[in-house]
CSV table of C-alpha atoms and ligand atoms in Angstrom, one decimal:
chain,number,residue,atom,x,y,z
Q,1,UNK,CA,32.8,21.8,3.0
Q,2,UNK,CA,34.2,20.8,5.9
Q,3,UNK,CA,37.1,18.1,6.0
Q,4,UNK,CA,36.3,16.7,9.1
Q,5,UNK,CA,32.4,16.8,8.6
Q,6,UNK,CA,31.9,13.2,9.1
Q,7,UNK,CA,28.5,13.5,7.1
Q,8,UNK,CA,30.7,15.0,4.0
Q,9,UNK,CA,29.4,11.6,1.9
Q,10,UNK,CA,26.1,12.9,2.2
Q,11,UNK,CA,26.2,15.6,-0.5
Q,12,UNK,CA,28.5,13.3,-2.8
Q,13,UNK,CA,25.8,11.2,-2.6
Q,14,UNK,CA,22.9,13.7,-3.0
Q,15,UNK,CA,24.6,15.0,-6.2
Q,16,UNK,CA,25.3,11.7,-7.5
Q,17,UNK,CA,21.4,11.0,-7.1
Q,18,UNK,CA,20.8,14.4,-9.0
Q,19,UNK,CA,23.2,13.0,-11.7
Q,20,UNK,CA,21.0,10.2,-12.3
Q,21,UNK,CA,17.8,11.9,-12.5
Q,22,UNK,CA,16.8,10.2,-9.5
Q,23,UNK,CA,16.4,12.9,-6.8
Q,24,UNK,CA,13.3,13.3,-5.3
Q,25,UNK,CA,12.3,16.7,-3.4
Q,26,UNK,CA,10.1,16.3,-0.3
Q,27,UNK,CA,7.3,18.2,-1.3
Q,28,UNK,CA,4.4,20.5,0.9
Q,29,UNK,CA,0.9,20.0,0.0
Q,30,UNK,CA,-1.8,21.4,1.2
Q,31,UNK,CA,-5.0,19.4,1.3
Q,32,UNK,CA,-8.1,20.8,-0.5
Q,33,UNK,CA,-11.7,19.2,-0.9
Q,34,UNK,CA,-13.2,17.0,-3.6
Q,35,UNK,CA,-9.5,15.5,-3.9
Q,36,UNK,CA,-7.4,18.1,-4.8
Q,37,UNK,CA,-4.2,19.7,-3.6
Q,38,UNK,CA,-1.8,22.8,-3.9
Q,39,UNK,CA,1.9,22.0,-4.0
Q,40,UNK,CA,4.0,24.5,-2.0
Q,41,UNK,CA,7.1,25.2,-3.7
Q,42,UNK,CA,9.7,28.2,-3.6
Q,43,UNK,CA,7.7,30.5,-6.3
Q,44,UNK,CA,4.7,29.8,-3.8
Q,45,UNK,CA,1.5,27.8,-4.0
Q,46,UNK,CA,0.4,26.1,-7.5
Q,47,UNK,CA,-3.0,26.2,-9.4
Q,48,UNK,CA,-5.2,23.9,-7.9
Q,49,UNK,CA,-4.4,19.8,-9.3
Q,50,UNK,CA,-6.5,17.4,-9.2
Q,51,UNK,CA,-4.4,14.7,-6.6
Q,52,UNK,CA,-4.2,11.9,-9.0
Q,53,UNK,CA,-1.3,10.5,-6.4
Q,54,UNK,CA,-2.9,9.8,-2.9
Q,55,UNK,CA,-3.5,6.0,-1.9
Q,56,UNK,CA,-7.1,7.9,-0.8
Q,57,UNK,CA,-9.4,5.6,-3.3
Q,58,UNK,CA,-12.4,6.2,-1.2
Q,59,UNK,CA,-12.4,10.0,-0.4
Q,60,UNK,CA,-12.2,8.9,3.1
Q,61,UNK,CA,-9.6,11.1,4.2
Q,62,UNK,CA,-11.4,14.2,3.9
Q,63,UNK,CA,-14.6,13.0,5.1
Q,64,UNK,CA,-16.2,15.0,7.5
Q,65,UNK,CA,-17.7,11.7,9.7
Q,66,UNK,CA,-14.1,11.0,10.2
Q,67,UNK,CA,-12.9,13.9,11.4
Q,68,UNK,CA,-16.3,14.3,13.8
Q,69,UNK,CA,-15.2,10.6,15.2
Q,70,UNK,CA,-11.6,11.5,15.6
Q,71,UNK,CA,-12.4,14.5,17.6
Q,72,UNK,CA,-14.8,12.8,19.5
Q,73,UNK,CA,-11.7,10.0,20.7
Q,74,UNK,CA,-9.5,13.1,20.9
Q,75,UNK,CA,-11.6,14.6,23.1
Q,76,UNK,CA,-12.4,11.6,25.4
Q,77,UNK,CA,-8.8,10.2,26.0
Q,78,UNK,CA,-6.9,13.0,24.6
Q,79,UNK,CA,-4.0,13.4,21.3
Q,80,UNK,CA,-1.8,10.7,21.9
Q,81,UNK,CA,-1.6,7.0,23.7
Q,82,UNK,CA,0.7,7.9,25.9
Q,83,UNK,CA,2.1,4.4,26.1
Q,84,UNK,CA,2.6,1.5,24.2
Q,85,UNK,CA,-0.5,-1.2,23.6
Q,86,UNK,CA,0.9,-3.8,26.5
Q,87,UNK,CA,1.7,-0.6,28.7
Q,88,UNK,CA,-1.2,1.6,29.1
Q,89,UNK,CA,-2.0,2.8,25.4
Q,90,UNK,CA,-4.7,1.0,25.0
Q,91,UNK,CA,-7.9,2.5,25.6
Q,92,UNK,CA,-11.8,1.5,24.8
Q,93,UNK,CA,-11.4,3.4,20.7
Q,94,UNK,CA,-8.6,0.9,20.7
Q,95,UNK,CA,-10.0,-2.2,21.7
Q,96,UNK,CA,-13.7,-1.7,19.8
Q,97,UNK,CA,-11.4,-0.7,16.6
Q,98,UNK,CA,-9.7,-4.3,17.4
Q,99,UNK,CA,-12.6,-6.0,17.3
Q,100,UNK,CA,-14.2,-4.6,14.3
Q,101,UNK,CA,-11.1,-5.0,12.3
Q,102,UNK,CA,-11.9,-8.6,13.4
Q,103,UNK,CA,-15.6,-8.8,12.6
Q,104,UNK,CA,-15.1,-6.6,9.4
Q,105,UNK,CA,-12.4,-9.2,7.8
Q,106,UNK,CA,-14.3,-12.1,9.5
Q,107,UNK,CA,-11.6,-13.5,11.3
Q,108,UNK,CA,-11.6,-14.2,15.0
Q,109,UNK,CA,-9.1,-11.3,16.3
Q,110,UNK,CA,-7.1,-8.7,14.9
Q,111,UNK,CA,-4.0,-6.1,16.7
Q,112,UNK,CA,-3.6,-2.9,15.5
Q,113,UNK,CA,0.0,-1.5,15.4
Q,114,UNK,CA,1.5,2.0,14.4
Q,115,UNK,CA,1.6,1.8,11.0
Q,116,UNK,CA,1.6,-1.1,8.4
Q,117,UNK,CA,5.0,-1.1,7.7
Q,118,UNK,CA,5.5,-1.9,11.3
Q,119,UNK,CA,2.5,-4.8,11.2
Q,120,UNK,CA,4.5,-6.5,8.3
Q,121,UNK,CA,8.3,-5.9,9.8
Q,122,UNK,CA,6.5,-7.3,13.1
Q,123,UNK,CA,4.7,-9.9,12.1
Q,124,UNK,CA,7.1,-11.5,10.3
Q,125,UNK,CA,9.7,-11.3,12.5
Q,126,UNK,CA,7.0,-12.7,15.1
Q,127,UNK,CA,6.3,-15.8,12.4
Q,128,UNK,CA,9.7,-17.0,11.6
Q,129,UNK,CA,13.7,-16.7,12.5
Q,130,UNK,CA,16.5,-18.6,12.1
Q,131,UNK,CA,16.0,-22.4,11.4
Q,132,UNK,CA,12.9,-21.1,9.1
Q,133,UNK,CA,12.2,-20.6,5.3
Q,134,UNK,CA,10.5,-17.2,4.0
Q,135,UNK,CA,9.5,-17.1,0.8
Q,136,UNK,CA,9.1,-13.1,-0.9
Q,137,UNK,CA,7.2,-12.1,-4.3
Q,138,UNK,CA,10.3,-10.2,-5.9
Q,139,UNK,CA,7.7,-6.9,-6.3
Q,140,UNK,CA,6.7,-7.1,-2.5
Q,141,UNK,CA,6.5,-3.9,-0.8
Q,142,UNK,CA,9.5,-2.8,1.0
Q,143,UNK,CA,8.5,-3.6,4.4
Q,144,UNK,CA,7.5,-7.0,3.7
Q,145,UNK,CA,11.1,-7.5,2.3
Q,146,UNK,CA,12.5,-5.5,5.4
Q,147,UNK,CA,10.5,-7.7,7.3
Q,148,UNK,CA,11.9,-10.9,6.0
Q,149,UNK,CA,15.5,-10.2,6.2
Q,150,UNK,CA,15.4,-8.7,9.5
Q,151,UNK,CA,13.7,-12.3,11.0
Q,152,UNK,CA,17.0,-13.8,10.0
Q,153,UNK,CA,14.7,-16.2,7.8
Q,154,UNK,CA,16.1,-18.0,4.9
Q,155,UNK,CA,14.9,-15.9,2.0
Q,156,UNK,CA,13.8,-17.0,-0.9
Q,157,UNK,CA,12.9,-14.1,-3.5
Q,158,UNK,CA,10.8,-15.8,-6.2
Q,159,UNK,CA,9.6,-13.7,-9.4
Q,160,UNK,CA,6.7,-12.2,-9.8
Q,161,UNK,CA,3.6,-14.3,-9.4
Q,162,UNK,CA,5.1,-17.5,-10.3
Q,163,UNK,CA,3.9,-20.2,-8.2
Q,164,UNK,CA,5.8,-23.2,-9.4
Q,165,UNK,CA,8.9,-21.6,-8.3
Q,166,UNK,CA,6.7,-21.6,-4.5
Q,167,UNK,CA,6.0,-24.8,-4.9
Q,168,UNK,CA,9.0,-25.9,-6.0
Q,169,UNK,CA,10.5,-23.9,-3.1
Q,170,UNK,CA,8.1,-25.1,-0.2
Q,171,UNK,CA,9.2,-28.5,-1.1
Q,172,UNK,CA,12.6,-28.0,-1.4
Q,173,UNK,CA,11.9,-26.3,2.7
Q,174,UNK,CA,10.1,-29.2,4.0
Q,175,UNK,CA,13.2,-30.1,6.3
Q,176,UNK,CA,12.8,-26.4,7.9
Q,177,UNK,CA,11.1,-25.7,11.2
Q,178,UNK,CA,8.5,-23.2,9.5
Q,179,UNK,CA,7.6,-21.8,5.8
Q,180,UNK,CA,6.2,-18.8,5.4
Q,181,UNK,CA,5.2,-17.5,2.1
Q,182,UNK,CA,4.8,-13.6,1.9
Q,183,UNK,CA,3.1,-11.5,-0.9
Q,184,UNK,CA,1.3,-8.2,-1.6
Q,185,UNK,CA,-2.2,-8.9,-2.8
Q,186,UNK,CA,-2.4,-5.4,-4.8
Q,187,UNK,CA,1.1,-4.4,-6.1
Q,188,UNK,CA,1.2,-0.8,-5.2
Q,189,UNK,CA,3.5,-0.1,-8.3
Q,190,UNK,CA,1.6,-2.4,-11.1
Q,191,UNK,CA,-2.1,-2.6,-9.9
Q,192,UNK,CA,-2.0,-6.1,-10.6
Q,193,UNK,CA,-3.6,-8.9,-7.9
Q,194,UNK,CA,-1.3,-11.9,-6.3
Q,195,UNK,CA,-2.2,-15.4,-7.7
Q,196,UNK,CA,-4.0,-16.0,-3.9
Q,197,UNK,CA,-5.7,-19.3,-4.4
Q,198,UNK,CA,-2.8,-20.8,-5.9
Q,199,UNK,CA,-1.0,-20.0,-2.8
Q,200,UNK,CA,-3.2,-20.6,-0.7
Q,201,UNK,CA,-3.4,-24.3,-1.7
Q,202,UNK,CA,0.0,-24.2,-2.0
Q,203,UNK,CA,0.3,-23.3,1.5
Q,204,UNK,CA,-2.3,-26.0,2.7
Q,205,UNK,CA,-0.5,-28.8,0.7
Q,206,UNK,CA,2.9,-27.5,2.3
Q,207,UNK,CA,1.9,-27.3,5.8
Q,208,UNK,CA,2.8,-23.6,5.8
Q,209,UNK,CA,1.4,-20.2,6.7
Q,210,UNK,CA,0.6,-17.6,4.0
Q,211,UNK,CA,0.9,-13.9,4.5
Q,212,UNK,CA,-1.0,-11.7,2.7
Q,213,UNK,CA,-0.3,-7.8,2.5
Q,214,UNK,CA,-3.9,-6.3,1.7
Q,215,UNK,CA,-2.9,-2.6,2.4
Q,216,UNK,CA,-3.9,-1.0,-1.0
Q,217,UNK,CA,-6.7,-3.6,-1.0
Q,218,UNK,CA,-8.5,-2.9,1.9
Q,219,UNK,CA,-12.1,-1.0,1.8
Q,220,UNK,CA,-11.4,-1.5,-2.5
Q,221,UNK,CA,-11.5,-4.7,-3.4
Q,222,UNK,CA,-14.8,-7.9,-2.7
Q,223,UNK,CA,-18.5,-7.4,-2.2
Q,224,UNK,CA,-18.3,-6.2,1.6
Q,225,UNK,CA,-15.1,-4.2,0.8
Q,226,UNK,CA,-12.5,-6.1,2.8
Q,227,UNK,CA,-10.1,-6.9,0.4
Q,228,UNK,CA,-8.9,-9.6,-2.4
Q,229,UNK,CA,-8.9,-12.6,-0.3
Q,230,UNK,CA,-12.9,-12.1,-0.1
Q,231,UNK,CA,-13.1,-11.0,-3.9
Q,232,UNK,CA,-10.6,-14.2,-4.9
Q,233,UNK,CA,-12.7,-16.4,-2.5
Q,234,UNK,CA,-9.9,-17.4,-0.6
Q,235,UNK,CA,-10.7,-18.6,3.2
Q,236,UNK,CA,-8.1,-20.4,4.9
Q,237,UNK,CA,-6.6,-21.2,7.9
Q,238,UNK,CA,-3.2,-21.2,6.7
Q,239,UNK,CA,-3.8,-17.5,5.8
Q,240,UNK,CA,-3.3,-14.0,7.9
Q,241,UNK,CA,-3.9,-10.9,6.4
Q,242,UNK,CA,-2.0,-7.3,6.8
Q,243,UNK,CA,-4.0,-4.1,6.3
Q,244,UNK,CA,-3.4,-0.5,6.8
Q,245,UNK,CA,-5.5,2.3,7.8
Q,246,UNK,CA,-3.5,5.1,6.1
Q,247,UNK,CA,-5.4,4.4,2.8
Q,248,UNK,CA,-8.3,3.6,1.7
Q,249,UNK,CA,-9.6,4.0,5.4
Q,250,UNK,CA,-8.2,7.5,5.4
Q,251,UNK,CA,-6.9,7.3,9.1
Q,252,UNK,CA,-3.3,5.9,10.2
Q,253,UNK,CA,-2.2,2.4,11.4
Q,254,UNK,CA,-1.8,-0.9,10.6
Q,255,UNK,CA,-3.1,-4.2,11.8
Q,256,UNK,CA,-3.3,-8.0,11.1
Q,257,UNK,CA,-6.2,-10.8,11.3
Q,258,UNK,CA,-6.0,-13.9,12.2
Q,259,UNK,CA,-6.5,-16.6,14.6
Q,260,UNK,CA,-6.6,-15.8,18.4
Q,261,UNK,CA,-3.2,-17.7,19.2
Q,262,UNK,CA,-1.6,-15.6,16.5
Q,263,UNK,CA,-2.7,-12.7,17.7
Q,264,UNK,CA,-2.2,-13.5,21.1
Q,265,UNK,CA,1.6,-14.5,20.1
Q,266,UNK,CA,2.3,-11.3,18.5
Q,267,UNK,CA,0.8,-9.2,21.0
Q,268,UNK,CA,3.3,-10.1,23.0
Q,269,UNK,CA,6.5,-10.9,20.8
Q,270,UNK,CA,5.9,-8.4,17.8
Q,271,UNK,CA,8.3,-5.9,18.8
Q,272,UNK,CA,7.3,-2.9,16.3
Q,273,UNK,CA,3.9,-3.3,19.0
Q,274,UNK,CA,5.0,-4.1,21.9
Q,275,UNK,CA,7.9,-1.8,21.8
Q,276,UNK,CA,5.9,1.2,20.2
Q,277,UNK,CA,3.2,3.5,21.1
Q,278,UNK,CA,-0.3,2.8,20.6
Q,279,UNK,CA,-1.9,4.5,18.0
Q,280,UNK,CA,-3.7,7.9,18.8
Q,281,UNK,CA,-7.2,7.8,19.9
Q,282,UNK,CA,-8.1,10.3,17.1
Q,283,UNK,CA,-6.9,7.6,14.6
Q,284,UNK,CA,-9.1,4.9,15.9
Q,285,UNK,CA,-11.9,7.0,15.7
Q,286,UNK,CA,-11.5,7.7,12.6
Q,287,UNK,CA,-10.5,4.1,11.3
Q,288,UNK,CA,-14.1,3.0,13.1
Q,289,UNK,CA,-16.0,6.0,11.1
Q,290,UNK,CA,-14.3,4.8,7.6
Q,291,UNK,CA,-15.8,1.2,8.5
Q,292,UNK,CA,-19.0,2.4,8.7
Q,293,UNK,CA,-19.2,4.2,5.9
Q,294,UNK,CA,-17.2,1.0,3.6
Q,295,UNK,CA,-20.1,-0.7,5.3
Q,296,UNK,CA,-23.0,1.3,4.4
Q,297,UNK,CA,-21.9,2.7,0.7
Q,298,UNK,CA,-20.5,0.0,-1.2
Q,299,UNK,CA,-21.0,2.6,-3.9
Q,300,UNK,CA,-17.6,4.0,-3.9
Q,301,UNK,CA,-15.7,0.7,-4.1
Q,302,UNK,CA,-18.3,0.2,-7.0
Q,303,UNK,CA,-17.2,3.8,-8.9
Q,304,UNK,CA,-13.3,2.6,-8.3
Q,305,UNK,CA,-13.8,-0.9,-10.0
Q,306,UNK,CA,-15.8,1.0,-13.0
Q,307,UNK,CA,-14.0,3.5,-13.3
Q,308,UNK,CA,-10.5,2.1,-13.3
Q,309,UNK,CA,-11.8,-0.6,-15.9
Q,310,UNK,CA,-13.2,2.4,-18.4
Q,311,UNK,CA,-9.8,4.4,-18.2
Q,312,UNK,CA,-7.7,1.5,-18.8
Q,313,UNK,CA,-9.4,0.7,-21.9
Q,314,UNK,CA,-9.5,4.1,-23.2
Q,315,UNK,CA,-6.1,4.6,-22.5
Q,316,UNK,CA,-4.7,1.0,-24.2
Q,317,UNK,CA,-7.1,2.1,-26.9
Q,318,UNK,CA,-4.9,5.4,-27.5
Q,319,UNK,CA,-1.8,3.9,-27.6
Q,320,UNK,CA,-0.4,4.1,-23.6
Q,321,UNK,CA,1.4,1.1,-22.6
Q,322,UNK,CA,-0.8,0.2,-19.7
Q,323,UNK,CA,-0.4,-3.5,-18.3
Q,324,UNK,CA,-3.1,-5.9,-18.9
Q,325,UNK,CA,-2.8,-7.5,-15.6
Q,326,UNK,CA,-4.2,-3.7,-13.8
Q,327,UNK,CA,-7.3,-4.8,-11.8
Q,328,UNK,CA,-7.8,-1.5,-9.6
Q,329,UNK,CA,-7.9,1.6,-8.9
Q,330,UNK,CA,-3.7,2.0,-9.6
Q,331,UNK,CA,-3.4,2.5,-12.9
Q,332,UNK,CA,0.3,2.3,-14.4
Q,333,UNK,CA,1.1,4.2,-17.8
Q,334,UNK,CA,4.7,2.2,-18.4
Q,335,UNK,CA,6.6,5.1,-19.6
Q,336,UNK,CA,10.5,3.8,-19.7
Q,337,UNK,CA,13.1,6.5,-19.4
Q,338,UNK,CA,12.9,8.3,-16.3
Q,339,UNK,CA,13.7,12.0,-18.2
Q,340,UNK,CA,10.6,11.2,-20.1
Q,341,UNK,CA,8.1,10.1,-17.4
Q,342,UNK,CA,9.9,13.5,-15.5
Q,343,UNK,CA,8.6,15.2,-18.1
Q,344,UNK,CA,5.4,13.9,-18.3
Q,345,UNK,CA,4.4,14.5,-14.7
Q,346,UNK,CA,5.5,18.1,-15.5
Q,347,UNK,CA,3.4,18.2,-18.4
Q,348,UNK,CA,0.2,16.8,-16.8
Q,349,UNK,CA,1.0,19.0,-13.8
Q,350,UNK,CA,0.8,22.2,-15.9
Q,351,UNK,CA,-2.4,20.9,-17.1
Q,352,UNK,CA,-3.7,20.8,-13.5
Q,353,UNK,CA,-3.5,16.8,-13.0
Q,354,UNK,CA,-0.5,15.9,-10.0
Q,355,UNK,CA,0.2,12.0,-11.3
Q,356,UNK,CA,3.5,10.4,-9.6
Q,357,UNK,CA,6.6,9.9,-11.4
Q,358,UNK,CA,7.5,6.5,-10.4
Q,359,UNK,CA,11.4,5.7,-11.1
Q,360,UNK,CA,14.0,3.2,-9.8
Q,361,UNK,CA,15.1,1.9,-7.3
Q,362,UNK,CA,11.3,1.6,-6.6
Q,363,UNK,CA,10.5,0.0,-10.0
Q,364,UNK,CA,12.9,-2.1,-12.1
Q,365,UNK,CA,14.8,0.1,-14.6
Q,366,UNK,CA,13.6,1.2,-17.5
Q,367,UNK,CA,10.2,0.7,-16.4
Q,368,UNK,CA,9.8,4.5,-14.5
Q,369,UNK,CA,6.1,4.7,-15.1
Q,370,UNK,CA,3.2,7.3,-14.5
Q,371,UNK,CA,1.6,5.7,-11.4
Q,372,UNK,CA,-2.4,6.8,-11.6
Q,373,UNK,CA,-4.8,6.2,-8.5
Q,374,UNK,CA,-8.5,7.4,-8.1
Q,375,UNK,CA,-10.1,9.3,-5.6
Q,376,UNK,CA,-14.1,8.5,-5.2
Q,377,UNK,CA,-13.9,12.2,-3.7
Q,378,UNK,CA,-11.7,13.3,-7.0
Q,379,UNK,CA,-14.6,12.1,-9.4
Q,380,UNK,CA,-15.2,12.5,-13.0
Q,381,UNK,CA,-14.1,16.0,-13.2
Q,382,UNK,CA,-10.5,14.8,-12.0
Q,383,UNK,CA,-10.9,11.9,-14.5
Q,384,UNK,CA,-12.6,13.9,-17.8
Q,385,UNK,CA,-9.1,16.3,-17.0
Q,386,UNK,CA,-6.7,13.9,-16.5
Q,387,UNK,CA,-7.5,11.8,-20.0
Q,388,UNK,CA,-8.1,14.9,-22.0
Q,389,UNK,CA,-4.4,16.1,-20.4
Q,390,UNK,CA,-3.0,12.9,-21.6
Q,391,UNK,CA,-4.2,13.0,-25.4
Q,392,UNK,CA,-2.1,16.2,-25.7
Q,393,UNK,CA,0.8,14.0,-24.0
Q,394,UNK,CA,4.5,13.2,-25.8
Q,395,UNK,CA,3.5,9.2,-26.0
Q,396,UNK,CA,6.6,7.1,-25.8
Q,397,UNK,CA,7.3,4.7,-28.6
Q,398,UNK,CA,5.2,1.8,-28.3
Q,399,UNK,CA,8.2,-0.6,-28.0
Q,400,UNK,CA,9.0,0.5,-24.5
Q,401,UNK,CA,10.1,-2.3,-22.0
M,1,LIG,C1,1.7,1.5,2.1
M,1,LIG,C2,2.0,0.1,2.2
M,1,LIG,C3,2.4,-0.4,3.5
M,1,LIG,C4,2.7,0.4,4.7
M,1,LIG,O1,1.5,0.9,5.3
M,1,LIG,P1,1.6,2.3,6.1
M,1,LIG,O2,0.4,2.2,7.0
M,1,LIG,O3,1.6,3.4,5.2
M,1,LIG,O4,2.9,2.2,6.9
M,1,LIG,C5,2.5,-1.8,3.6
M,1,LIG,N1,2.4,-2.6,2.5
M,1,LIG,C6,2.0,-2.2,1.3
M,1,LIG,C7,1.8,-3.1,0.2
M,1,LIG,C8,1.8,-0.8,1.1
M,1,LIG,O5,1.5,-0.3,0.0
């Protein structure tokens, strides 16, 4: 080691990671059809696994319509944007993507931006600053917690779900310039659903504006497949929604609807857009294609919500300690210890099944938990392997936080 190396801490600090159990290995997969995967480690490739650990819920990512659409945008305007949305990187794919986000989410305009981390870091920064009041579900995604204290914001952190402490908050905030509240609609670590209507009356009564992150929720979740605020019922004008395309839509990007003078406003001020490259044509195309198809079979939304319902209670029924509140296709196995749910993903691994470990800092400690999603393309095989890989599973004590 060198003494002068000013990047020394790094390895004290990768080592103290190790120590923990909490260092995490950037793995190589490689792709295969039907929702499967190889890991690529040092011995070489793996058997073949069933991917149990892709946000992919619809088999959209491997669909050949997408990649047909995406060439076809590649091939008219080329790989990549060239310039930013405000610049010149925004081409036809772009704009007809932008207006079916719009059409599909029935809302009058939509902006696409590079990924949905940058959407929620941009849009609220674009919502509120200084002199305002943000209020955060504690179990928000990161960016939407990046994204409330970078506006400089107050932030208010309330716990999970609870609306009073909103309410309670909002009218505490009634003195500040703005109030926005901010939550995830499908928790991406407990597959539970945000109590919407609540605040979206809260946020009427309040005179504020309700953000509402629907990036595991998109293409999943309500009759046409736009998300939970259709399946909740929620329609508002105190609400703008978040989405991704990187999951269930199988492509990359993000976006937000809304009204036109929000998205006119964030056009111009969200910097994580207007500072950033437009998305790749071959993305749009392939965003478009996935619409169509969420459009036209409503039968693998319809698998998911089956599905996910049928392994939940088969696995509460054998003893797994899998949270009542899971409406979708995550499925959380609370596990505890993070050796144990280590060695759990190991186990299922070696019985073909690749299930994320999920361990603090993302989660809460002593809650590490298996972290199950479904894949339409994966289908029953995945499934009838996964559950019988489980019964052969160490179960933790039932007790576990
Ligand atoms: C994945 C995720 C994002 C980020 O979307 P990307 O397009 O992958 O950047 C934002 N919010 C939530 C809740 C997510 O799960």
């Amino acid at each position: 080691m060198n003494p002068r190396d000013p990047f020394r801490w790094t390895i004290e600090a990768g080592q103290d990671l190790a120590a923990k159990g909490l260092l995490r290995m950037r793995r190589q997969v490689v792709p295969l059809p039907r929702g499967r995967c190889r890991l690529v480690t040092e011995q070489g490739e793996s058997p073949v696994l069933w991917n149990f650990a892709s946000n992919d819920y619809l088999g959209l990512a491997e669909d050949p319509r997408l990649n047909a659409a995406a060439e076809e945008a590649t091939a008219e305007c080329g790989t990549g944007a060239r310039a930013s949305a405000l610049v010149t990187g925004r081409t036809i794919w772009h704009a007809r993507l932008e207006q079916r986000l719009a059409e599909f989410k029935q809302t009058p305009a939509a902006l696409l931006f590079p990924t949905g981390f940058a959407a929620n870091v941009g849009t609220i920064c674009g919502l509120v600053g200084p002199g305002d009041v943000v209020l955060c579900d504690r179990w928000n995604h990161a960016s939407l917690v990046d994204g409330c204290r970078l506006s400089g914001a107050k932030l208010r952190v309330y716990p999970h779900g609870d609306v009073a402490t909103v309410e309670r908050e909002l009218d505490k905030a009634l003195d500040a310039r703005r109030r926005l509240i901010v939550t995830d609609s499908l928790f991406s670590m407990d597959g539970d659903v945000a109590p919407l209507r609540e605040l979206a009356h809260l946020a009427e009564q309040h005179d504020a504006m309700l953000l509402v992150d629907e990036a595991h929720a998109t293409g999943v979740f309500g009759d046409r497949g736009t998300g939970l605020l259709e399946a909740c019922g929620v329609e508002s004008p105190h609400v703008i929604a978040v989405g991704t395309l990187s999951k269930a839509l199988g492509s990359q990007g993000g976006f937000i609807c809304g009204p036109k003078s929000v998205i006119d406003w964030l056009g111009n001020s969200a910097r994580t857009q207007v500072y950033s490259t437009a998305l790749t044509p071959g993305a749009c195309g392939a965003a478009l294609a996935a619409l169509d198809i969420i459009d036209r079979e409503p039968q693998r939304r319809t698998w998911l919500a089956e599905r996910s319902a049928e392994i939940k209670r088969i696995l509460t029924a054998a003893g797994w300690n899998v949270p009542s509140a899971v409406a979708g296709p995550i499925i959380p196995i609370i596990v505890g210890s993070n050796d144990h749910v280590t060695a759990l993903a190991e186990a299922l691994l070696h019985a073909s099944c690749m299930v994320a470990a999920i361990r603090p800092p993302t989660v809460p400690r002593d809650t590490a938990r298996l972290r199950i999603s479904l894949n339409f393309a994966g289908g029953e095989g995945g499934i009838t392997t996964l559950l019988d890989a489980l019964k052969f599973a160490n179960r933790p004590p039932r007790s576990t936080p």
